[in-house]
Amino acid sequence: MDEDPQIQIFQELKLKLNQAQDLTEIQPLDYLVPFFEVIQSEDLLGPITGLALSTVNKFLSYGLIDPAHPQSAEVVERLAESVTRARFRGTVPANDEVVLMKIIQVLRTLVLTPIGQLLTNETVREIMVSCFRICFQMVFSELLRKTAEHTLVDVVQLLFSRLSNYKGESIGARADSKRKGIWMNELFKGKRRVSERRSRLSSKSSLTAASSPEEALEEPVKTPVTEPPQESIEEESQDQLQEDDGDDNAIETAEEAAEDPVVRDYNMSTAEVGMANQEDEPVIVEAAALHDEAEESRPYGLPLVVDLFTFLASLIDQHERQNPDLMIKTGLSLIMVALEVARDDISEIPELLEIVQNNISKHLYQMLSCDKLSIVASSLRVSLLLFEALRPHLKYQLEEYLKQMLEIVKDTKNPNYSYELREVILDQGSQILSF
């Protein structure tokens, strides 16, 4: 019986390690690639993938990959690619989330360690999008989603703490709408394909049902019937609608059962992490058209921070239908972290200051009219820090913001403005005026 190719790779690695006197005698990719293969294998169960992830995390934590090594840039890119596109088969949801948590842990360690400075703009974007995907999926536990959110907080804190090093750096030609769309497309990638595939399966199921032997025998038989009363027609129509809804649910259940009779397939490169399938198309980096090869190979810098800030500003747009409350609150918390770390540096970078003046200020102004107290309270905390740090650059925005706050406090007859909401706005307004 032939031995598994992955086992052969590890046996070859074992021979190399036994023959080497020191780990530095072996190229980093030689002892990392076998683990990359395991992480990206779609046929292995979660615990095996988790062991490979834990090993890679140790390589990073113990500093076994030298940033000065000629292969370091290639190593970190290959490592990030394998983890952000990890695949494994899970059985028990609780155990599967342990593997997903290890994926988040490896990504966090990769970005925060010194070797993470070699990552490119596109690679860091993919890492953050992978964390956003887990953070925004309500099917996961609160612990896993909070772990992903805390990782995003750490990465945002790291990126904005280095803004002083990026002053004077050119970001080249920009297309903000396209760049924001890239983050959104990557975040929701895969949902459209899942919907289309469900539609095709539904169509096939209906055709199959129509061509069944029983219906084939019954179809030619036609008997004259009298016209029923109108009330009977309405009752039958309602029953038929209920039956159709039941059929749709049955089709969806049958589809899931056909795809996953025993285990679930996890794919980190799709929007629905827990609904991966073998028909998924390969990941296409749509941002490649916006960068030349020389820029893509450069370590991340100001372009990444500007794109991230633009994306965070889009997350707090409450008029965007695809932004639920969870996304808005996450966006506000990450913007708060960015302002806490780099509020002085933001004013010295025109691209970031423009995002604050145009997008973030506008969305914070709109949130004053929100009927959800928790969102308004979060937006007020961000506004307080924003106007305190950047008041000389936000004179017009501050004036309009205070006018809106005053209108809400005076409007006691509007049922959308509760007493608690007006009280919170009044308290925050007094703090802004006390600067």
Short mmCIF file of C-alpha atoms in Angstrom, two decimals:
data_model
loop_
_atom_site.label_atom_id
_atom_site.label_comp_id
_atom_site.label_asym_id
_atom_site.label_seq_id
_atom_site.Cartn_x
_atom_site.Cartn_y
_atom_site.Cartn_z
CA MET A 1 0.00 0.00 0.00
CA ASP A 2 1.39 3.40 -1.03
CA GLU A 3 2.22 5.79 1.74
CA ASP A 4 0.45 9.12 2.01
CA PRO A 5 2.42 11.87 0.20
CA GLN A 6 2.16 14.20 3.18
CA ILE A 7 3.66 11.56 5.47
CA GLN A 8 6.50 11.09 3.00
CA ILE A 9 7.21 14.84 3.10
CA PHE A 10 7.51 14.76 6.90
CA GLN A 11 9.73 11.69 6.77
CA GLU A 12 12.04 13.49 4.36
CA LEU A 13 12.05 16.49 6.68
CA LYS A 14 12.93 14.22 9.60
CA LEU A 15 15.93 12.89 7.70
CA LYS A 16 17.14 16.42 6.93
CA LEU A 17 16.80 17.47 10.57
CA ASN A 18 18.69 14.41 11.78
CA GLN A 19 21.54 15.10 9.37
CA ALA A 20 21.80 18.83 10.16
CA GLN A 21 23.91 20.05 13.05
CA ASP A 22 21.95 23.29 13.38
CA LEU A 23 18.60 24.54 12.17
CA THR A 24 20.29 27.39 10.30
CA GLU A 25 21.72 24.81 7.88
CA ILE A 26 18.24 24.17 6.53
CA GLN A 27 16.34 26.68 4.44
CA PRO A 28 13.20 27.97 6.24
CA LEU A 29 10.89 26.87 3.43
CA ASP A 30 12.25 23.32 3.64
CA TYR A 31 10.92 22.79 7.15
CA LEU A 32 7.83 25.00 6.82
CA VAL A 33 6.33 23.80 3.53
CA PRO A 34 5.17 20.41 4.97
CA PHE A 35 3.15 22.26 7.59
CA PHE A 36 1.75 24.60 4.93
CA GLU A 37 0.55 21.56 2.98
CA VAL A 38 -1.27 20.22 6.04
CA ILE A 39 -2.89 23.59 6.79
CA GLN A 40 -4.24 23.91 3.25
CA SER A 41 -5.35 20.30 2.88
CA GLU A 42 -9.12 20.00 2.61
CA ASP A 43 -9.13 16.28 3.43
CA LEU A 44 -7.68 16.46 6.95
CA LEU A 45 -9.69 16.81 10.13
CA GLY A 46 -9.49 19.86 12.34
CA PRO A 47 -7.25 18.44 15.11
CA ILE A 48 -4.50 17.63 12.60
CA THR A 49 -4.72 21.12 11.10
CA GLY A 50 -4.61 22.53 14.63
CA LEU A 51 -1.35 20.72 15.37
CA ALA A 52 0.24 22.16 12.24
CA LEU A 53 -0.96 25.65 13.17
CA SER A 54 0.44 25.32 16.70
CA THR A 55 3.81 24.27 15.29
CA VAL A 56 3.94 27.22 12.90
CA ASN A 57 2.99 29.56 15.74
CA LYS A 58 5.95 28.24 17.76
CA PHE A 59 8.30 28.88 14.84
CA LEU A 60 7.14 32.50 14.87
CA SER A 61 7.04 32.98 18.63
CA TYR A 62 10.50 31.52 19.22
CA GLY A 63 12.05 33.65 16.48
CA LEU A 64 13.28 30.66 14.45
CA ILE A 65 12.73 32.58 11.22
CA ASP A 66 15.45 35.18 10.87
CA PRO A 67 14.15 38.46 9.33
CA ALA A 68 17.58 38.97 7.75
CA HIS A 69 17.46 35.64 5.90
CA PRO A 70 17.24 36.00 2.08
CA GLN A 71 14.10 33.85 2.05
CA SER A 72 12.31 35.74 4.85
CA ALA A 73 10.06 37.81 2.59
CA GLU A 74 9.00 34.75 0.63
CA VAL A 75 8.51 32.73 3.82
CA VAL A 76 6.13 35.22 5.44
CA GLU A 77 4.14 35.56 2.22
CA ARG A 78 3.80 31.79 1.85
CA LEU A 79 2.92 31.46 5.53
CA ALA A 80 0.24 34.14 5.40
CA GLU A 81 -1.21 32.67 2.20
CA SER A 82 -1.48 29.18 3.64
CA VAL A 83 -3.13 30.32 6.88
CA THR A 84 -5.56 32.82 5.33
CA ARG A 85 -6.63 30.09 2.89
CA ALA A 86 -6.60 27.26 5.40
CA ARG A 87 -9.03 24.40 4.87
CA PHE A 88 -10.00 21.55 7.13
CA ARG A 89 -12.88 19.23 7.83
CA GLY A 90 -14.61 19.61 11.16
CA THR A 91 -17.00 17.45 13.14
CA VAL A 92 -17.94 19.07 16.46
CA PRO A 93 -18.51 22.86 16.22
CA ALA A 94 -16.80 23.49 19.57
CA ASN A 95 -13.66 21.65 18.44
CA ASP A 96 -13.78 23.36 15.05
CA GLU A 97 -13.74 26.77 16.73
CA VAL A 98 -10.55 25.76 18.53
CA VAL A 99 -8.89 25.36 15.13
CA LEU A 100 -10.27 28.70 13.95
CA MET A 101 -8.94 30.30 17.11
CA LYS A 102 -5.49 28.87 16.35
CA ILE A 103 -5.71 30.37 12.86
CA ILE A 104 -6.40 33.77 14.43
CA GLN A 105 -3.52 33.24 16.86
CA VAL A 106 -1.04 32.47 14.07
CA LEU A 107 -2.15 35.51 12.06
CA ARG A 108 -1.81 37.76 15.10
CA THR A 109 1.65 36.42 15.92
CA LEU A 110 2.76 36.83 12.31
CA VAL A 111 1.78 40.49 12.15
CA LEU A 112 3.05 41.48 15.59
CA THR A 113 6.45 39.77 15.48
CA PRO A 114 9.45 41.56 13.88
CA ILE A 115 9.31 39.37 10.79
CA GLY A 116 5.79 40.64 10.14
CA GLN A 117 7.25 43.93 8.92
CA LEU A 118 8.15 42.11 5.68
CA LEU A 119 4.48 41.50 4.82
CA THR A 120 3.10 43.39 1.84
CA ASN A 121 0.05 45.65 1.80
CA GLU A 122 -2.10 43.02 0.09
CA THR A 123 -1.08 40.27 2.50
CA VAL A 124 -1.90 42.30 5.61
CA ARG A 125 -5.25 43.18 4.01
CA GLU A 126 -6.03 39.48 3.52
CA ILE A 127 -5.07 38.76 7.12
CA MET A 128 -7.38 41.46 8.45
CA VAL A 129 -10.23 40.42 6.14
CA SER A 130 -9.94 36.85 7.46
CA CYS A 131 -10.37 38.17 11.00
CA PHE A 132 -13.28 40.38 9.93
CA ARG A 133 -15.03 37.36 8.41
CA ILE A 134 -14.93 35.44 11.67
CA CYS A 135 -15.83 38.52 13.70
CA PHE A 136 -19.00 39.20 11.68
CA GLN A 137 -20.41 35.64 11.54
CA MET A 138 -23.04 35.17 14.21
CA VAL A 139 -22.94 31.38 13.86
CA PHE A 140 -19.71 31.38 15.83
CA SER A 141 -19.50 31.68 19.59
CA GLU A 142 -19.03 35.00 21.35
CA LEU A 143 -15.57 33.91 22.50
CA LEU A 144 -14.32 33.23 18.96
CA ARG A 145 -15.77 36.44 17.55
CA LYS A 146 -14.31 38.52 20.39
CA THR A 147 -10.94 36.86 19.87
CA ALA A 148 -11.02 37.91 16.22
CA GLU A 149 -12.06 41.43 17.21
CA HIS A 150 -9.24 41.72 19.75
CA THR A 151 -6.78 40.60 17.10
CA LEU A 152 -8.06 43.35 14.82
CA VAL A 153 -7.62 45.84 17.66
CA ASP A 154 -3.99 44.75 18.11
CA VAL A 155 -3.27 45.00 14.37
CA VAL A 156 -4.91 48.45 14.06
CA GLN A 157 -2.97 49.63 17.10
CA LEU A 158 0.27 48.40 15.56
CA LEU A 159 -0.35 49.96 12.15
CA PHE A 160 -1.36 53.37 13.45
CA SER A 161 1.43 53.43 16.03
CA ARG A 162 3.86 53.40 13.10
CA LEU A 163 2.32 56.39 11.32
CA SER A 164 5.24 58.57 12.35
CA ASN A 165 7.48 56.35 10.21
CA TYR A 166 5.26 56.81 7.15
CA LYS A 167 5.27 60.61 7.02
CA GLY A 168 6.32 61.81 3.59
CA GLU A 169 5.69 58.40 2.02
CA SER A 170 3.92 58.52 -1.32
CA ILE A 171 0.86 56.38 -1.87
CA GLY A 172 0.71 56.86 -5.64
CA ALA A 173 -2.42 57.17 -7.71
CA ARG A 174 -5.53 56.47 -5.69
CA ALA A 175 -9.01 55.22 -6.39
CA ASP A 176 -10.71 55.27 -2.98
CA SER A 177 -14.03 53.83 -4.15
CA LYS A 178 -12.27 50.92 -5.80
CA ARG A 179 -10.06 50.29 -2.80
CA LYS A 180 -13.01 50.34 -0.41
CA GLY A 181 -14.78 47.95 -2.77
CA ILE A 182 -11.82 45.58 -2.67
CA TRP A 183 -12.11 45.23 1.11
CA MET A 184 -15.87 44.74 0.87
CA ASN A 185 -15.61 42.23 -1.99
CA GLU A 186 -13.03 40.22 -0.09
CA LEU A 187 -15.12 40.38 3.07
CA PHE A 188 -18.30 39.09 1.42
CA LYS A 189 -16.61 36.91 -1.18
CA GLY A 190 -18.34 33.58 -1.73
CA LYS A 191 -21.88 34.53 -0.67
CA ARG A 192 -22.96 35.24 -4.23
CA ARG A 193 -21.59 31.92 -5.42
CA VAL A 194 -23.39 30.09 -2.61
CA SER A 195 -26.68 31.79 -3.53
CA GLU A 196 -26.25 30.97 -7.22
CA ARG A 197 -25.42 27.37 -6.42
CA ARG A 198 -28.53 27.08 -4.23
CA SER A 199 -30.65 28.47 -7.05
CA ARG A 200 -29.25 25.90 -9.45
CA LEU A 201 -29.88 23.08 -6.99
CA SER A 202 -33.42 24.33 -6.41
CA SER A 203 -34.07 24.36 -10.15
CA LYS A 204 -32.66 20.87 -10.54
CA SER A 205 -34.76 19.61 -7.65
CA SER A 206 -37.95 21.05 -9.13
CA LEU A 207 -37.19 19.53 -12.54
CA THR A 208 -36.46 16.18 -10.96
CA ALA A 209 -39.69 16.32 -8.99
CA ALA A 210 -41.67 17.16 -12.12
CA SER A 211 -40.20 14.22 -14.02
CA SER A 212 -40.89 11.61 -11.34
CA PRO A 213 -42.72 8.41 -12.44
CA GLU A 214 -45.79 9.19 -10.34
CA GLU A 215 -46.29 12.60 -11.96
CA ALA A 216 -45.54 11.16 -15.37
CA LEU A 217 -48.44 8.77 -14.94
CA GLU A 218 -50.76 11.39 -13.52
CA GLU A 219 -49.97 14.19 -15.97
CA PRO A 220 -51.92 12.91 -19.01
CA VAL A 221 -55.04 12.29 -16.94
CA LYS A 222 -57.40 15.26 -17.23
CA THR A 223 -60.84 15.30 -15.65
CA PRO A 224 -63.37 18.09 -15.93
CA VAL A 225 -64.00 19.95 -12.68
CA THR A 226 -66.45 22.60 -11.70
CA GLU A 227 -65.19 26.07 -10.76
CA PRO A 228 -64.79 26.28 -6.97
CA PRO A 229 -65.98 29.28 -4.96
CA GLN A 230 -63.64 32.28 -4.60
CA GLU A 231 -63.11 31.65 -0.88
CA SER A 232 -61.89 28.12 -1.59
CA ILE A 233 -59.45 29.46 -4.17
CA GLU A 234 -57.97 31.91 -1.65
CA GLU A 235 -57.63 29.20 1.01
CA GLU A 236 -55.93 26.85 -1.44
CA SER A 237 -53.57 29.62 -2.57
CA GLN A 238 -52.49 30.27 0.99
CA ASP A 239 -51.96 26.56 1.59
CA GLN A 240 -49.95 26.33 -1.61
CA LEU A 241 -47.73 29.23 -0.54
CA GLN A 242 -47.07 27.51 2.77
CA GLU A 243 -46.24 24.28 0.97
CA ASP A 244 -43.87 26.12 -1.37
CA ASP A 245 -42.05 27.64 1.60
CA GLY A 246 -41.75 24.21 3.12
CA ASP A 247 -40.35 22.85 -0.14
CA ASP A 248 -37.73 25.60 -0.28
CA ASN A 249 -36.63 24.81 3.27
CA ALA A 250 -36.53 21.13 2.46
CA ILE A 251 -34.39 21.83 -0.62
CA GLU A 252 -31.95 23.87 1.42
CA THR A 253 -31.79 21.19 4.10
CA ALA A 254 -31.28 18.48 1.53
CA GLU A 255 -28.53 20.52 -0.09
CA GLU A 256 -26.69 20.89 3.20
CA ALA A 257 -27.12 17.23 3.97
CA ALA A 258 -25.85 16.23 0.53
CA GLU A 259 -22.80 18.47 0.91
CA ASP A 260 -22.07 17.48 4.48
CA PRO A 261 -23.42 14.11 5.55
CA VAL A 262 -20.92 13.72 8.42
CA VAL A 263 -18.46 16.61 8.60
CA ARG A 264 -18.31 20.28 7.68
CA ASP A 265 -15.77 21.80 5.33
CA TYR A 266 -14.09 24.98 6.54
CA ASN A 267 -12.51 27.35 4.05
CA MET A 268 -10.95 30.58 5.31
CA SER A 269 -10.88 32.15 1.83
CA THR A 270 -14.68 32.48 1.52
CA ALA A 271 -17.11 34.80 3.23
CA GLU A 272 -19.06 31.88 4.73
CA VAL A 273 -16.22 30.17 6.59
CA GLY A 274 -18.38 27.27 7.69
CA MET A 275 -20.08 26.71 4.32
CA ALA A 276 -17.14 25.97 2.04
CA ASN A 277 -17.61 23.61 -0.87
CA GLN A 278 -15.48 21.82 -3.39
CA GLU A 279 -16.73 24.04 -6.23
CA ASP A 280 -15.30 27.26 -4.81
CA GLU A 281 -13.30 29.17 -7.35
CA PRO A 282 -9.67 29.95 -6.59
CA VAL A 283 -9.06 33.17 -4.74
CA ILE A 284 -8.48 36.09 -7.11
CA VAL A 285 -6.69 39.10 -5.72
CA GLU A 286 -8.63 41.89 -7.40
CA ALA A 287 -6.27 44.55 -6.10
CA ALA A 288 -3.45 43.30 -8.32
CA ALA A 289 -4.53 45.64 -11.07
CA LEU A 290 -3.90 48.62 -8.80
CA HIS A 291 -0.25 47.78 -8.07
CA ASP A 292 2.77 47.10 -10.17
CA GLU A 293 5.05 44.19 -9.36
CA ALA A 294 7.64 46.37 -7.63
CA GLU A 295 5.04 47.88 -5.30
CA GLU A 296 3.47 44.51 -4.49
CA SER A 297 6.80 43.15 -3.26
CA ARG A 298 7.44 46.12 -0.94
CA PRO A 299 6.67 45.84 2.80
CA TYR A 300 3.42 47.40 3.94
CA GLY A 301 3.24 51.10 4.68
CA LEU A 302 1.06 54.17 4.36
CA PRO A 303 -1.12 52.85 1.47
CA LEU A 304 -2.31 50.02 3.70
CA VAL A 305 -3.18 52.38 6.58
CA VAL A 306 -5.08 54.74 4.27
CA ASP A 307 -7.04 51.87 2.71
CA LEU A 308 -7.82 50.44 6.14
CA PHE A 309 -9.00 53.81 7.45
CA THR A 310 -11.22 54.22 4.39
CA PHE A 311 -12.72 50.79 4.98
CA LEU A 312 -13.35 51.47 8.68
CA ALA A 313 -15.11 54.70 7.72
CA SER A 314 -17.36 52.74 5.36
CA LEU A 315 -18.25 50.26 8.12
CA ILE A 316 -19.91 52.97 10.23
CA ASP A 317 -22.20 54.11 7.41
CA GLN A 318 -25.60 53.22 8.86
CA HIS A 319 -27.33 53.89 5.54
CA GLU A 320 -25.39 51.04 3.90
CA ARG A 321 -27.71 48.04 3.89
CA GLN A 322 -24.92 45.49 4.29
CA ASN A 323 -23.71 47.13 7.53
CA PRO A 324 -25.57 45.58 10.49
CA ASP A 325 -25.21 46.87 14.02
CA LEU A 326 -22.32 44.51 14.74
CA MET A 327 -20.27 45.94 11.86
CA ILE A 328 -21.02 49.51 12.89
CA LYS A 329 -19.99 48.92 16.50
CA THR A 330 -16.82 47.11 15.43
CA GLY A 331 -15.95 49.92 13.03
CA LEU A 332 -16.46 52.51 15.78
CA SER A 333 -14.28 50.62 18.25
CA LEU A 334 -11.45 50.24 15.71
CA ILE A 335 -11.63 53.92 14.73
CA MET A 336 -11.48 54.74 18.44
CA VAL A 337 -8.28 52.70 18.76
CA ALA A 338 -6.77 54.44 15.73
CA LEU A 339 -7.55 57.87 17.19
CA GLU A 340 -6.19 56.95 20.61
CA VAL A 341 -2.89 55.78 19.14
CA ALA A 342 -2.26 58.29 16.35
CA ARG A 343 -4.54 61.29 16.72
CA ASP A 344 -1.57 63.68 16.46
CA ASP A 345 -0.06 61.93 13.45
CA ILE A 346 -3.35 61.77 11.53
CA SER A 347 -3.49 65.55 11.22
CA GLU A 348 -0.07 65.55 9.54
CA ILE A 349 -1.04 63.05 6.80
CA PRO A 350 -3.39 64.69 4.28
CA GLU A 351 -4.92 61.43 3.06
CA LEU A 352 -6.00 60.37 6.54
CA LEU A 353 -7.17 63.87 7.50
CA GLU A 354 -9.35 63.95 4.38
CA ILE A 355 -11.05 60.70 5.41
CA VAL A 356 -11.79 62.19 8.83
CA GLN A 357 -13.15 65.45 7.41
CA ASN A 358 -15.35 63.89 4.72
CA ASN A 359 -16.37 60.34 5.63
CA ILE A 360 -16.01 59.76 9.36
CA SER A 361 -17.42 63.16 10.37
CA LYS A 362 -20.40 62.68 8.07
CA HIS A 363 -21.24 59.22 9.40
CA LEU A 364 -20.88 60.36 13.02
CA TYR A 365 -23.23 63.25 12.29
CA GLN A 366 -25.80 60.84 10.81
CA MET A 367 -25.56 58.53 13.82
CA LEU A 368 -26.96 61.23 16.10
CA SER A 369 -30.37 60.48 14.58
CA CYS A 370 -30.08 56.73 15.15
CA ASP A 371 -32.78 55.24 17.38
CA LYS A 372 -30.40 52.77 19.02
CA LEU A 373 -28.87 54.17 22.17
CA SER A 374 -25.83 51.85 22.20
CA ILE A 375 -24.73 52.96 18.71
CA VAL A 376 -25.30 56.64 19.53
CA ALA A 377 -23.30 56.31 22.75
CA SER A 378 -20.39 54.66 20.92
CA SER A 379 -20.42 57.29 18.19
CA LEU A 380 -20.44 60.07 20.80
CA ARG A 381 -17.32 58.66 22.44
CA VAL A 382 -15.55 58.61 19.07
CA SER A 383 -16.76 62.14 18.32
CA LEU A 384 -15.52 63.42 21.66
CA LEU A 385 -12.01 62.14 21.00
CA LEU A 386 -12.11 63.24 17.36
CA PHE A 387 -13.06 66.86 18.03
CA GLU A 388 -10.75 67.08 21.02
CA ALA A 389 -7.71 66.01 18.96
CA LEU A 390 -8.49 67.53 15.55
CA ARG A 391 -10.63 70.56 16.38
CA PRO A 392 -8.50 73.04 14.34
CA HIS A 393 -9.13 70.91 11.22
CA LEU A 394 -12.84 70.24 11.89
CA LYS A 395 -14.33 73.68 12.56
CA TYR A 396 -17.22 73.36 10.09
CA GLN A 397 -17.90 69.74 11.06
CA LEU A 398 -17.96 70.64 14.75
CA GLU A 399 -20.38 73.50 14.16
CA GLU A 400 -22.85 71.30 12.29
CA TYR A 401 -22.44 68.52 14.83
CA LEU A 402 -23.28 70.81 17.75
CA LYS A 403 -26.30 72.19 15.87
CA GLN A 404 -27.64 68.69 15.36
CA MET A 405 -27.08 67.81 19.01
CA LEU A 406 -28.97 70.93 20.07
CA GLU A 407 -31.89 70.12 17.75
CA ILE A 408 -32.21 66.61 19.19
CA VAL A 409 -32.10 67.86 22.78
CA LYS A 410 -34.82 70.47 22.08
CA ASP A 411 -37.08 68.06 20.16
CA THR A 412 -38.98 66.54 23.07
CA LYS A 413 -41.99 65.50 20.96
CA ASN A 414 -40.15 63.18 18.59
CA PRO A 415 -40.79 59.56 19.74
CA ASN A 416 -37.48 58.43 18.20
CA TYR A 417 -35.52 60.57 20.65
CA SER A 418 -35.90 59.03 24.08
CA TYR A 419 -35.12 60.85 27.30
CA GLU A 420 -32.03 58.68 27.82
CA LEU A 421 -30.79 59.54 24.32
CA ARG A 422 -31.19 63.28 24.84
CA GLU A 423 -29.50 63.03 28.23
CA VAL A 424 -26.47 61.22 26.77
CA ILE A 425 -26.19 63.71 23.91
CA LEU A 426 -26.46 66.65 26.29
CA ASP A 427 -23.73 65.25 28.53
CA GLN A 428 -21.35 64.62 25.62
CA GLY A 429 -22.12 68.02 24.15
CA SER A 430 -21.15 69.73 27.38
CA GLN A 431 -17.84 67.87 27.37
CA ILE A 432 -17.10 68.92 23.80
CA LEU A 433 -17.79 72.57 24.67
CA SER A 434 -15.52 72.37 27.69
CA PHE A 435 -12.38 71.83 25.61
#
